[in-house]
Amino acid sequence: MTENTQTPSSPDSELPTAYAPAAVEGKLYESWVERGYFTADPASEKPPYTIVIPPPNVTGSLHLGHAFQHTLMDALTRRKRMQGYESLWLPGMDHAGIATQNKVEQQLAEEGKSRHDLGREEFVERVWQWKEEYGGKILGQMRRLGDGVDWSRERFTMDEGLSKAVQTIFKKLFDDGLIYRAERIINWCPRCLTAISDIEVEYQEDAGELVSIKYGEGEDTLVVATTRAETMLGDTAIAVHPDDDRYKHLVGKLIKLPLTDRSIPVVADTHVDPEFGTGCVKVTPAHDPNDFAIGQRHNLPNMTIMDEHGVITVHGPFLGQDRFEARSAVVGALREQGRIVAEKRPYLHSVGHCSRCSTTVEPRLSLQWWVKVETLAKAAGDAVRDGRVAIHPQEMEKRYFDWVDNLNDWCISRQLWWGHRIPVWYGPDGEVVCLGPDDEAPTGEGWTQDTDVLDTWFSSGLWPFSTLGWPEKTPDLAKFYSTDVLVTGHDIIFFWVARMMMFGLYAMDGEVPFKTIALTGLVRDERGKKMSKSFGNVVDPLDWMDKYGSDAVRFTLAKGANPGTDVPIGEDWVQASSKFANKIWNATRFALMNGATIEGELPPVEQLSATDRWILSRLNKTVAQVDAYYEDFQFSKLSEALYHFAWDEVFDWYVELSKTTFFAGGEQAQVSGRVLGEVIDVMLRLLHPVVPFVTETLWTTLTGGESLVIADWPKDSGFRDEAAETEIGNVQNLVREVRRFRKEQGLDDKQKVPARLDLSGTALGAHEAAIRQVLRLQPEGDAFSASATLPVAGATVALDLSGTIDVEAERKRLTKDLGAAEKEKAQAEAKLGNEAFLAKAPDNVVDKIKGRLAKAEADIARLRAQLDGLPAA
């Protein structure tokens, strides 16, 4: 536990009767920022703790996925700050090349213009204007959530410093031979008019058509099947497997290509699966990545048949047709010639779509810039394999290795105007010059800069070190790199995590960009369904914050955060978390009104009641448990532990069991008041990283301290009292059993009932007043008549229920339950007495039956005692 060094609150400190989040959260957050609590100091002697935010798109707004991950990052950095670390959580945004350009082009379209009407320079200026006016909406929303980020270090992937970092690493990679320009098959979006990476392609089942086409004539006939019939116009070969005896006689021959005046060769290639279909595949090197590889191996020509808009550019009858229009036209023409030998419609198959606009992606041969990833990817894999970087949960390592161990060269050029322009210049005589940030662009007639920009993930891949000032050797870079934890969704291991690993290790001389990758799942609705506008289940977290407060949203998200697994969330759960915040508020108000204080040292153990010792023992165990969960990124478990400690043990048990002490006053009340103050102080500190607003308000009132943001994190003092835990456990068992019995009788919890308590021979005697208080048990009085007697924990509780229950009906109910328990006992004993059964049954089955027997015996004892306690008829 912590040593209390704060000035205690004044006796007249008061809290409103109800907690109103809207009246507290905004002002409180701005006060934290104004006081500089979140601003990290590179000159500090404290150990550093660094998290860089996964930069949200400048086009974005706060959604539940952001709120989820931000809650976890905020909890981690707040706790570390309280533990004495120089804690930096660095914010920023990504320029989001395609998405942002699309936004501005949509604006221009409404004005009847295109970007080409403006020209490149004016269009880029227009995007900057859009960014200043509309971009960064999410940053204001982050304040609403309570993100404890260092706003003085806010970065943008297109700001001057990060642009310098991009040019620097491009030049370094270029000079090291790791960046090159080549014609390769890429994923092309005919809507966005740019290359997109493999990981920006979303696959879905589309209902297409599979047609089988006859190539050649007579004995020189081959049949191929395709879902993209229009691409046959660009076929430059047919491939068969070299060991396929059916076609060996055709290898090397020329086959007439239908609908054209060309003949194409039959080639033998091991890529072909002779068991699939006819064992023949058409080869279109300019429009399919596998075909391109076959073409490279056999020196086949690359014939491009459609332009960047997906419009056919060859062969008269189909010239100028859209690719899908041409598909139907080609099939129709082939059918007329009798070359369609089979058709399957509809044919469900996986088709790639642009993740930005959902347009069907077109594989296309294109001259692009590439990063040679072999050595970079190996280094990224080695850093995890040798333990320099830990992936959490560990079972996610396989997904990471599956990616980095099989990574293809990365296409980094995009045919856009918004983004980091590729720093390569071409001269009039074929010169190619790559410029660093401090190099002068070549002058003279005929020199032009490459028109492409870099993939957005190229600049965001530098994020952990570029945001700290690299390539300059800044104090921030020296203090806060490597970063400690990357908190991100498992869905962008490929997009972002692997890129940062490759670039970080390369640029920072083998120093990893982060020590731990903590992967989260995705937020889903309460039924586990993906949130989507089309499903109508998308939730704006700001709506819930308006209704229930930011703490309630944060606590709900943290409670659902099991490492690497998806997080279901519904409004009912947020409402429950709001009730928890109100419970904390009301219980703390009660504590303050009844003498809870942090003034002075804790009383010595000999002055503490068993109830005091119990709660302090539970408090220290909770501190240790929460610490262990934080180190293992078990946010759900630590939130559950805090919830049950606060609500169940502190409020429902300690406060209730201590009410008689507080009401009686005197020295023991002062002792328990100091214990209660200690417990609430530590509890609020433990809760603060997850629910910062309500805890700050309560803690400053209780302690008079400046702020929980800079308060000490609790430490486990090592205090344990198992005897007190056992003793209070017996009190709890007695209370639960009586409550259960009352509930069975239909008695309200608040209804007062005369009772005789026989606690002799137990340690419960000291708790009689508390037990009576909690259970609403009145003294027995002269006319007391025991209607029921309950034996619990060596004690007996006799209740006078005259006038409240039907004794005969209760006897029948108990007798029926007793019969069922005796039957269960007999069945369990029969199975355990059967040697043949025991010889075959697994241990866990036998153990389960033994558990049933033990429960049945306990039920029998309890029910017989209750029957014996009923008055005679």
Tab-separated table of C-alpha atoms in Angstrom, residues 448-793:
chain	number	residue	atom	x	y	z
A	448	THR	CA	11.386	15.916	-63.967
A	449	GLN	CA	10.409	14.442	-60.596
A	450	ASP	CA	8.623	11.109	-60.378
A	451	THR	CA	4.904	11.793	-60.276
A	452	ASP	CA	4.002	8.997	-57.828
A	453	VAL	CA	3.658	9.286	-54.058
A	454	LEU	CA	4.559	6.717	-51.422
A	455	ASP	CA	2.203	4.206	-49.876
A	456	THR	CA	0.729	5.651	-46.681
A	457	TRP	CA	2.152	2.695	-44.743
A	458	PHE	CA	5.670	3.736	-45.781
A	459	SER	CA	5.550	6.883	-43.638
A	460	SER	CA	3.524	5.302	-40.823
A	461	GLY	CA	6.095	2.501	-40.734
A	462	LEU	CA	8.583	5.102	-39.422
A	463	TRP	CA	6.193	6.307	-36.710
A	464	PRO	CA	7.946	5.003	-33.537
A	465	PHE	CA	11.174	6.901	-34.300
A	466	SER	CA	10.230	9.645	-36.782
A	467	THR	CA	7.825	11.113	-34.206
A	468	LEU	CA	10.739	11.395	-31.754
A	469	GLY	CA	12.825	13.487	-34.151
A	470	TRP	CA	14.742	10.979	-36.283
A	471	PRO	CA	16.916	11.398	-38.355
A	472	GLU	CA	18.150	14.038	-35.927
A	473	LYS	CA	19.686	12.755	-32.704
A	474	THR	CA	17.171	14.489	-30.498
A	475	PRO	CA	16.840	14.299	-26.701
A	476	ASP	CA	13.418	12.723	-27.228
A	477	LEU	CA	14.882	9.962	-29.397
A	478	ALA	CA	17.633	9.286	-26.863
A	479	LYS	CA	15.192	9.170	-23.933
A	480	PHE	CA	12.048	7.544	-25.300
A	481	TYR	CA	13.196	5.079	-27.994
A	482	SER	CA	12.736	2.103	-28.026
A	483	THR	CA	9.088	2.474	-27.171
A	484	ASP	CA	7.733	0.044	-24.613
A	485	VAL	CA	4.413	-1.252	-25.880
A	486	LEU	CA	2.547	-1.178	-29.155
A	487	VAL	CA	-1.170	-1.634	-28.520
A	488	THR	CA	-2.950	-2.408	-31.764
A	489	GLY	CA	-5.496	-4.700	-33.367
A	490	HIS	CA	-4.471	-8.112	-34.644
A	491	ASP	CA	-5.973	-7.111	-37.995
A	492	ILE	CA	-3.088	-4.759	-38.845
A	493	ILE	CA	-0.150	-7.017	-38.025
A	494	PHE	CA	0.425	-7.063	-41.771
A	495	PHE	CA	-0.377	-3.450	-42.621
A	496	TRP	CA	1.563	-1.698	-39.929
A	497	VAL	CA	3.295	-3.834	-37.310
A	498	ALA	CA	5.576	-5.673	-39.714
A	499	ARG	CA	6.421	-2.404	-41.545
A	500	MET	CA	7.460	-0.716	-38.292
A	501	MET	CA	9.557	-3.711	-37.307
A	502	MET	CA	11.398	-3.731	-40.629
A	503	PHE	CA	12.036	0.007	-40.749
A	504	GLY	CA	12.800	0.396	-37.050
A	505	LEU	CA	15.464	-2.288	-37.040
A	506	TYR	CA	16.926	-0.954	-40.292
A	507	ALA	CA	17.008	2.752	-39.412
A	508	MET	CA	17.954	2.391	-35.743
A	509	ASP	CA	20.882	-0.004	-36.159
A	510	GLY	CA	19.068	-3.085	-34.932
A	511	GLU	CA	17.273	-1.416	-32.014
A	512	VAL	CA	13.692	-2.628	-31.923
A	513	PRO	CA	10.860	-0.082	-32.298
A	514	PHE	CA	8.933	-1.540	-29.342
A	515	LYS	CA	9.599	-4.181	-26.709
A	516	THR	CA	6.100	-5.650	-26.618
A	517	ILE	CA	3.349	-5.945	-29.209
A	518	ALA	CA	0.064	-6.190	-27.295
A	519	LEU	CA	-2.538	-7.320	-29.803
A	520	THR	CA	-6.210	-6.702	-29.195
A	521	GLY	CA	-9.311	-8.060	-30.817
A	522	LEU	CA	-11.975	-6.067	-32.611
A	523	VAL	CA	-15.012	-4.476	-31.009
A	524	ARG	CA	-18.298	-6.166	-31.964
A	525	ASP	CA	-21.905	-5.710	-30.967
A	526	GLU	CA	-23.458	-7.502	-27.986
A	527	ARG	CA	-24.255	-10.537	-30.155
A	528	GLY	CA	-20.663	-10.803	-31.355
A	529	LYS	CA	-21.528	-9.461	-34.810
A	530	LYS	CA	-19.139	-7.214	-36.718
A	531	MET	CA	-20.155	-3.576	-36.516
A	532	SER	CA	-21.102	-2.260	-39.944
A	533	LYS	CA	-23.244	0.534	-41.316
A	534	SER	CA	-24.954	-2.020	-43.543
A	535	PHE	CA	-25.912	-4.057	-40.445
A	536	GLY	CA	-27.216	-0.951	-38.691
A	537	ASN	CA	-25.285	-1.775	-35.515
A	538	VAL	CA	-22.571	0.895	-35.562
A	539	VAL	CA	-22.380	2.861	-32.318
A	540	ASP	CA	-20.968	6.344	-31.869
A	541	PRO	CA	-19.119	6.178	-28.532
A	542	LEU	CA	-19.765	9.886	-28.035
A	543	ASP	CA	-23.485	9.129	-27.735
A	544	TRP	CA	-22.774	6.738	-24.886
A	545	MET	CA	-20.382	9.229	-23.275
A	546	ASP	CA	-23.110	11.877	-23.398
A	547	LYS	CA	-25.576	9.497	-21.783
A	548	TYR	CA	-23.447	7.606	-19.267
A	549	GLY	CA	-20.102	9.374	-19.014
A	550	SER	CA	-16.646	8.561	-20.380
A	551	ASP	CA	-15.705	6.456	-17.355
A	552	ALA	CA	-18.606	4.096	-18.044
A	553	VAL	CA	-17.561	3.603	-21.673
A	554	ARG	CA	-13.927	3.091	-20.702
A	555	PHE	CA	-14.693	0.587	-17.950
A	556	THR	CA	-17.001	-1.412	-20.210
A	557	LEU	CA	-14.317	-1.643	-22.908
A	558	ALA	CA	-11.589	-2.582	-20.435
A	559	LYS	CA	-13.780	-5.289	-18.879
A	560	GLY	CA	-14.110	-6.882	-22.311
A	561	ALA	CA	-10.437	-6.729	-23.203
A	562	ASN	CA	-9.124	-10.283	-23.229
A	563	PRO	CA	-5.804	-10.362	-25.132
A	564	GLY	CA	-6.191	-10.974	-28.850
A	565	THR	CA	-9.917	-11.777	-28.729
A	566	ASP	CA	-12.833	-9.744	-30.047
A	567	VAL	CA	-14.793	-7.565	-27.660
A	568	PRO	CA	-18.600	-7.631	-27.647
A	569	ILE	CA	-20.228	-4.515	-26.247
A	570	GLY	CA	-23.802	-3.363	-25.749
A	571	GLU	CA	-25.502	-0.376	-24.192
A	572	ASP	CA	-26.772	-2.426	-21.241
A	573	TRP	CA	-23.170	-3.099	-20.250
A	574	VAL	CA	-22.281	0.596	-20.432
A	575	GLN	CA	-25.302	1.334	-18.273
A	576	ALA	CA	-24.064	-1.242	-15.736
A	577	SER	CA	-20.654	0.452	-15.680
A	578	SER	CA	-22.390	3.775	-15.081
A	579	LYS	CA	-24.077	2.218	-12.046
A	580	PHE	CA	-20.651	1.096	-10.851
A	581	ALA	CA	-19.349	4.680	-11.095
A	582	ASN	CA	-22.380	5.843	-9.111
A	583	LYS	CA	-21.785	3.095	-6.531
A	584	ILE	CA	-18.207	4.302	-6.052
A	585	TRP	CA	-19.524	7.840	-5.669
A	586	ASN	CA	-22.237	7.021	-3.150
A	587	ALA	CA	-20.099	4.701	-1.056
A	588	THR	CA	-17.295	7.251	-0.875
A	589	ARG	CA	-19.806	9.912	0.181
A	590	PHE	CA	-20.978	7.588	2.958
A	591	ALA	CA	-17.399	6.955	4.008
A	592	LEU	CA	-16.607	10.673	4.172
A	593	MET	CA	-19.738	11.366	6.199
A	594	ASN	CA	-18.802	8.606	8.658
A	595	GLY	CA	-15.244	9.488	9.479
A	596	ALA	CA	-13.180	7.943	6.679
A	597	THR	CA	-9.811	9.656	6.766
A	598	ILE	CA	-6.214	9.259	5.639
A	599	GLU	CA	-4.885	11.384	8.481
A	600	GLY	CA	-2.026	9.793	10.389
A	601	GLU	CA	-0.554	6.325	10.170
A	602	LEU	CA	-2.641	3.183	10.118
A	603	PRO	CA	-3.363	1.958	13.666
A	604	PRO	CA	-1.256	-0.984	14.856
A	605	VAL	CA	-2.642	-4.440	14.126
A	606	GLU	CA	-3.645	-5.093	17.744
A	607	GLN	CA	-6.099	-2.177	17.566
A	608	LEU	CA	-7.780	-3.490	14.433
A	609	SER	CA	-10.960	-5.515	14.479
A	610	ALA	CA	-11.140	-8.767	12.519
A	611	THR	CA	-13.210	-6.889	9.918
A	612	ASP	CA	-10.483	-4.246	9.593
A	613	ARG	CA	-7.763	-6.864	9.268
A	614	TRP	CA	-9.824	-8.778	6.706
A	615	ILE	CA	-10.309	-5.804	4.385
A	616	LEU	CA	-6.637	-4.778	4.639
A	617	SER	CA	-5.589	-8.319	3.797
A	618	ARG	CA	-7.960	-8.379	0.824
A	619	LEU	CA	-6.753	-4.919	-0.213
A	620	ASN	CA	-3.131	-5.999	-0.427
A	621	LYS	CA	-4.005	-9.169	-2.289
A	622	THR	CA	-5.968	-7.053	-4.777
A	623	VAL	CA	-3.007	-4.710	-5.291
A	624	ALA	CA	-0.770	-7.697	-6.048
A	625	GLN	CA	-3.392	-9.262	-8.318
A	626	VAL	CA	-3.979	-6.074	-10.307
A	627	ASP	CA	-0.237	-5.550	-10.757
A	628	ALA	CA	0.158	-9.085	-12.099
A	629	TYR	CA	-2.733	-8.603	-14.526
A	630	TYR	CA	-1.295	-5.310	-15.804
A	631	GLU	CA	2.055	-6.939	-16.532
A	632	ASP	CA	0.236	-9.642	-18.531
A	633	PHE	CA	-2.076	-7.150	-20.319
A	634	GLN	CA	-5.100	-8.867	-18.781
A	635	PHE	CA	-7.339	-5.796	-18.742
A	636	SER	CA	-10.539	-7.791	-18.436
A	637	LYS	CA	-9.305	-9.674	-15.388
A	638	LEU	CA	-7.901	-6.600	-13.633
A	639	SER	CA	-11.155	-4.714	-14.255
A	640	GLU	CA	-13.199	-7.618	-12.899
A	641	ALA	CA	-10.919	-7.869	-9.872
A	642	LEU	CA	-11.318	-4.161	-9.123
A	643	TYR	CA	-15.069	-4.283	-9.705
A	644	HIS	CA	-15.602	-7.162	-7.292
A	645	PHE	CA	-13.221	-5.753	-4.698
A	646	ALA	CA	-14.855	-2.328	-4.757
A	647	TRP	CA	-18.489	-3.325	-5.043
A	648	ASP	CA	-18.553	-6.642	-3.203
A	649	GLU	CA	-15.838	-6.528	-0.578
A	650	VAL	CA	-15.539	-2.811	0.229
A	651	PHE	CA	-19.077	-1.534	-0.247
A	652	ASP	CA	-21.292	-4.589	0.254
A	653	TRP	CA	-19.297	-6.185	3.060
A	654	TYR	CA	-16.783	-3.946	4.815
A	655	VAL	CA	-18.964	-0.840	4.856
A	656	GLU	CA	-22.062	-2.825	5.852
A	657	LEU	CA	-20.274	-4.842	8.546
A	658	SER	CA	-18.713	-1.647	9.932
A	659	LYS	CA	-21.891	0.423	10.150
A	660	THR	CA	-22.577	-0.576	13.740
A	661	THR	CA	-19.040	0.506	14.635
A	662	PHE	CA	-19.442	3.872	12.904
A	663	PHE	CA	-22.893	4.443	14.405
A	664	ALA	CA	-21.609	3.618	17.900
A	665	GLY	CA	-18.764	6.121	17.635
A	666	GLY	CA	-15.804	6.111	19.995
A	667	GLU	CA	-12.236	4.887	19.595
A	668	GLN	CA	-13.060	1.813	17.475
A	669	ALA	CA	-15.009	3.990	15.041
A	670	GLN	CA	-11.933	6.188	14.652
A	671	VAL	CA	-9.767	3.126	13.979
A	672	SER	CA	-12.185	1.784	11.371
A	673	GLY	CA	-12.537	5.266	9.868
A	674	ARG	CA	-8.788	5.347	9.285
A	675	VAL	CA	-8.904	1.838	7.793
A	676	LEU	CA	-11.819	2.804	5.525
A	677	GLY	CA	-9.959	5.923	4.408
A	678	GLU	CA	-6.911	3.824	3.554
A	679	VAL	CA	-8.975	1.285	1.634
A	680	ILE	CA	-10.826	3.904	-0.416
A	681	ASP	CA	-7.618	5.852	-1.064
A	682	VAL	CA	-5.873	2.772	-2.460
A	683	MET	CA	-8.978	1.551	-4.279
A	684	LEU	CA	-9.358	4.889	-6.092
A	685	ARG	CA	-5.675	4.830	-7.070
A	686	LEU	CA	-6.078	1.328	-8.489
A	687	LEU	CA	-9.190	2.303	-10.423
A	688	HIS	CA	-7.868	5.620	-11.711
A	689	PRO	CA	-6.067	4.457	-14.903
A	690	VAL	CA	-9.283	2.911	-16.206
A	691	VAL	CA	-11.886	5.319	-14.766
A	692	PRO	CA	-9.963	8.572	-14.284
A	693	PHE	CA	-12.711	11.161	-13.856
A	694	VAL	CA	-14.873	9.869	-11.004
A	695	THR	CA	-11.820	8.614	-9.122
A	696	GLU	CA	-10.032	11.971	-9.417
A	697	THR	CA	-13.030	13.846	-8.061
A	698	LEU	CA	-13.463	11.489	-5.112
A	699	TRP	CA	-9.781	11.120	-4.290
A	700	THR	CA	-9.028	14.832	-4.192
A	701	THR	CA	-12.016	15.297	-1.888
A	702	LEU	CA	-10.933	12.440	0.385
A	703	THR	CA	-7.237	13.302	0.537
A	704	GLY	CA	-6.939	16.968	-0.381
A	705	GLY	CA	-4.205	15.850	-2.768
A	706	GLU	CA	-3.405	17.708	-5.974
A	707	SER	CA	-4.292	15.004	-8.493
A	708	LEU	CA	-4.437	11.246	-8.886
A	709	VAL	CA	-2.653	11.662	-12.235
A	710	ILE	CA	0.574	12.343	-10.353
A	711	ALA	CA	-0.190	10.384	-7.180
A	712	ASP	CA	1.770	7.270	-6.234
A	713	TRP	CA	0.649	3.903	-7.472
A	714	PRO	CA	-0.249	1.584	-4.551
A	715	LYS	CA	2.237	-1.036	-3.403
A	716	ASP	CA	1.490	-4.355	-1.765
A	717	SER	CA	2.683	-3.949	1.841
A	718	GLY	CA	2.753	-7.710	2.272
A	719	PHE	CA	0.111	-7.599	4.997
A	720	ARG	CA	-1.937	-10.791	5.039
A	721	ASP	CA	-4.288	-12.148	7.683
A	722	GLU	CA	-5.667	-15.523	6.665
A	723	ALA	CA	-7.312	-16.032	10.060
A	724	ALA	CA	-9.306	-12.810	9.656
A	725	GLU	CA	-10.235	-13.805	6.091
A	726	THR	CA	-11.517	-17.153	7.387
A	727	GLU	CA	-13.412	-15.483	10.205
A	728	ILE	CA	-15.125	-12.931	7.954
A	729	GLY	CA	-15.692	-15.700	5.422
A	730	ASN	CA	-17.746	-17.505	8.078
A	731	VAL	CA	-19.699	-14.312	8.761
A	732	GLN	CA	-20.379	-13.999	5.027
A	733	ASN	CA	-21.501	-17.636	4.815
A	734	LEU	CA	-23.913	-17.131	7.684
A	735	VAL	CA	-25.316	-13.946	6.151
A	736	ARG	CA	-25.677	-15.550	2.724
A	737	GLU	CA	-27.442	-18.594	4.125
A	738	VAL	CA	-29.937	-16.507	6.070
A	739	ARG	CA	-30.504	-14.261	3.051
A	740	ARG	CA	-31.048	-17.300	0.868
A	741	PHE	CA	-33.581	-18.681	3.326
A	742	ARG	CA	-35.387	-15.338	3.562
A	743	LYS	CA	-35.539	-15.104	-0.223
A	744	GLU	CA	-37.021	-18.606	-0.421
A	745	GLN	CA	-39.713	-17.467	2.013
A	746	GLY	CA	-40.442	-14.404	-0.097
A	747	LEU	CA	-39.255	-12.013	2.612
A	748	ASP	CA	-37.897	-8.618	1.589
A	749	ASP	CA	-34.261	-8.012	2.517
A	750	LYS	CA	-35.265	-4.928	4.488
A	751	GLN	CA	-38.041	-6.656	6.432
A	752	LYS	CA	-37.087	-6.903	10.083
A	753	VAL	CA	-37.373	-10.369	11.656
A	754	PRO	CA	-36.948	-11.357	15.331
A	755	ALA	CA	-34.017	-13.767	15.710
A	756	ARG	CA	-32.035	-15.665	18.313
A	757	LEU	CA	-28.333	-16.090	17.482
A	758	ASP	CA	-26.347	-18.852	19.152
A	759	LEU	CA	-22.730	-18.009	18.281
A	760	SER	CA	-21.105	-19.765	21.239
A	761	GLY	CA	-18.080	-21.877	20.394
A	762	THR	CA	-17.358	-19.814	17.263
A	763	ALA	CA	-15.432	-16.648	16.435
A	764	LEU	CA	-18.637	-14.995	15.323
A	765	GLY	CA	-19.647	-13.615	18.720
A	766	ALA	CA	-17.796	-10.354	18.111
A	767	HIS	CA	-19.843	-9.830	14.965
A	768	GLU	CA	-23.345	-10.306	16.356
A	769	ALA	CA	-24.250	-6.625	16.168
A	770	ALA	CA	-22.960	-6.395	12.601
A	771	ILE	CA	-24.771	-9.583	11.574
A	772	ARG	CA	-28.037	-8.289	13.034
A	773	GLN	CA	-27.509	-4.939	11.291
A	774	VAL	CA	-26.816	-6.491	7.880
A	775	LEU	CA	-29.661	-9.036	8.101
A	776	ARG	CA	-32.227	-6.734	9.729
A	777	LEU	CA	-32.542	-9.164	12.689
A	778	GLN	CA	-34.322	-7.798	15.748
A	779	PRO	CA	-33.720	-8.969	19.316
A	780	GLU	CA	-35.786	-12.053	20.152
A	781	GLY	CA	-38.110	-10.476	22.755
A	782	ASP	CA	-40.341	-12.196	25.342
A	783	ALA	CA	-42.853	-13.613	22.852
A	784	PHE	CA	-40.170	-15.087	20.586
A	785	SER	CA	-41.146	-18.372	18.877
A	786	ALA	CA	-38.612	-20.055	16.587
A	787	SER	CA	-40.239	-20.841	13.221
A	788	ALA	CA	-36.983	-22.000	11.606
A	789	THR	CA	-33.469	-22.764	12.805
A	790	LEU	CA	-30.512	-22.511	10.445
A	791	PRO	CA	-27.183	-24.113	11.353
A	792	VAL	CA	-24.264	-22.274	9.684
A	793	ALA	CA	-20.508	-22.322	10.392
